[in-house]
Amino acid sequence: MTRNRDGGRRRYTGYSGSKAMFTRIIPVAFCALLVAAQGQGADAVVLQIKAGQVAAHVSPMLYGLMTEEINFSYDGGLYAELVRNRNFKEDPKEPVHWQLVQEQGGTGTMALDPSQPFNGAIPTSLKLTVTQAAGSQRVGIANEGFWGIPVQPNTRYRASFYAKAGAGFSGPLRIAIVSNDGATVHASAQVRRVTGSWKKYEAVLTTGKAKPSAENRLVISTGSAGTVWFSMVSLFPPTWNNRPNGSRKDIMQILAGMKPAFLRFPGGNYVEGRTIATRFDWKRTIGDISERPGHMNDAWRYWSSDGMGLLEFLEWCEDLHMQPVLALYAGYSLAGERVAPGADLEPFVKDAIDEIEYVMGGAGTTWGARRAKDGHPAPFKLEYVEVGNEDQFDRQTGSYEGRFAQFFDAIKAKYPKLNVVTTARVSGRNTDVLDEHYYRRSEDEMASHAHDYDTRARTGPKIFVGEWATRVGAPTPNMSGALGDAAWMTGMERNSDLVIMSSYAPLFVNVNKGGMQWPTDLIGFDAMASYGSPAYYAQQMFSLHHGDVVLPVTAQGVPTREWQPPAPAGRRGAPEPPQPPPPPQQVPTLFFDATRDSQAGTIYLKVVNRAGTPQPVRVEISGLAAVEPKGQAITMSASSPDDTNSITEPAKIVPITTNVEGLGASFTRTFPPYSITVLQMKGK
Ligand code: AHR
């Protein structure tokens, strides 16, 4: 053993094939001789790629997305609605996120009024009483949005609200996007007359040469005295594919850049809720948004409008050509409420079967017809459903076993071709896929697990790594997180015959103060802008650049560094007795895998150099007549593992594509410090 330049110990080890563990295959002295003989110095790693062989097939579903309402992912995030607390239900005591506007001496009051309910789903409204308004005086209500109402120049915003006038009041009302200091009206429209019964009013607010800013409010005001009630106040900017209840364009563009194969939704803890009453109750998330009650997202401690409902999730899939992976509520909630298998569980099983019918049933079925009524006559393609989320945390022995069996049997009876995913190991049913979650607390910890699947038995269910992340960096991961992730992804890709799907979590974070419940999230945003973290770009590199078959690779001279694993920690309120820290480990600083496009012949060699020094690697490719000397390198590197992207510096670390020469059946390439590289080579 020798000391490497990172200060850790270097051990010469070799990795062989897709199903072998890290093993010492060449004695240290011999390895040094081998490398020296090739003139690369003692530090060169040798990778031998057997391009004529197939170690495994790469699952076409390997790279996808996981999403739930966390960190203001939808409300205040992807869901483009700009008005916060639009139906006034967020707090039963007061109209939070709304302010009373009193201009030029106008006076009035504003209060929730449960005596004037809007409808069965919204049992309250906002009452505005104008006591003084004459001349230029105005009184009204103003919404602050989700950390501001974003204004862009020359943009059309669709505004709408419901109103009902009190006796003697008929308006007019003005709806406007106004700067917080009241000095600038960016866009406005007039509603001439308001009647004494609830009615929807709509307007397009078009900005001019406005300076982009988030320091604005949506204001509905009047210059007349009297009383008027409001409900469902809404404002949408232009959306992706112009969907009326749609998604933010900039964030969708970032997601599209990953070409994800699937979307796992709606959770995560969000599907479970803390209680049964606060689960994701899909039937209350469909239909006109004015009839959706919304619910307290107590899994993540903020209100959910449910504007992002079941149909919107599906349309999101449609827009990005992703397959839905539908998580079904399975009778267990986070605070420990659970439904016993048997008769009590039956209504929940029926709900799940109805939900599947809503997704994939023809327009002639009950719930397919409801989907058609909601605006989407064509069924969605659905191949995977997941029963619950992290049900290993249900500590009542055997609870999931029974609940899962009941769901599994009902689903398979009606939809035998559907793949049913379990969230914990079960013995009573031959499940199709098992969802495993891995959150690691450091780059080294994640890297130390990158070979876990190499030795996993192939006899059980296929694996869906439905949540994983190297949790380094907040609100979004830094380069160290990306390096840990990339090391981990080489392991998933190499073992993609077993790991058929994977999705990082959480996907989103609103970076404003108060927006984040869970640090280390893939994509960040505020009201104005969004960005991908280095971990986002690492995933993009893996997702966009791989073949359909895994090639066996053997390695010699892979450097390592010492890592002290932390003591095990308890989860979900289940403290464990203090444990002594495990012994230190040697963790490789270089990770790699190779795949090949069997049609085009392209070889994709991925190399992750976690070290702070350049790493020469001798690549030897056998099994092909020739490898073209010209190819491409897609490289992302940083000068420090702490480097990161942010809302103010969104593209500090991004992959760069360069044309490379000097490739062939045998060549040496030096990989930069703290780097992730995909080498694309053409084999003949
Ligand atoms: O991704 C954040 C949370 O981590 C998910 O909601 C849950 O499934 C896991 O515990």
XYZ file of C-alpha atoms and ligand atoms in Angstrom, residues 66 68-71 264 266-272 299-300 334 389-390 392-393 435 437 439 466-468 471 504-507 518 520-521 571-572, ligand 1:
46
model
C -39.733 10.699 -8.591
C -44.230 14.522 -4.525
C -45.443 17.757 -2.915
C -42.354 18.596 -0.833
C -40.251 21.789 -0.753
C -43.093 7.983 -9.974
C -47.397 11.183 -5.936
C -44.967 10.054 -3.275
C -43.158 9.504 -1.103
C -44.578 10.523 2.215
C -47.110 12.718 0.397
C -49.109 9.744 -0.825
C -49.347 8.443 2.745
C -46.318 14.984 5.585
C -44.415 18.165 4.699
C -46.874 8.194 8.636
C -44.426 3.905 0.210
C -41.629 2.736 2.493
C -40.950 -1.221 6.080
C -41.509 1.660 8.501
C -38.673 -0.405 -4.507
C -34.486 3.735 -1.166
C -30.150 8.291 1.053
C -37.257 4.660 -6.328
C -35.449 7.200 -4.141
C -31.742 7.805 -3.810
C -27.155 14.260 0.554
C -33.428 10.512 -7.446
C -35.360 12.237 -4.676
C -36.424 14.839 -3.913
C -36.688 16.307 -7.358
C -35.626 18.500 2.952
C -30.328 18.324 -1.076
C -32.808 18.437 -3.938
C -35.157 7.003 11.188
C -38.719 8.211 11.408
O -37.713 12.099 -0.480
C -38.108 12.500 0.785
C -38.771 11.369 1.575
O -37.864 10.359 1.863
C -39.878 10.643 0.863
O -41.080 11.319 0.937
C -39.953 9.353 1.593
O -40.417 8.302 0.791
C -38.540 9.141 2.062
O -38.491 8.797 3.407
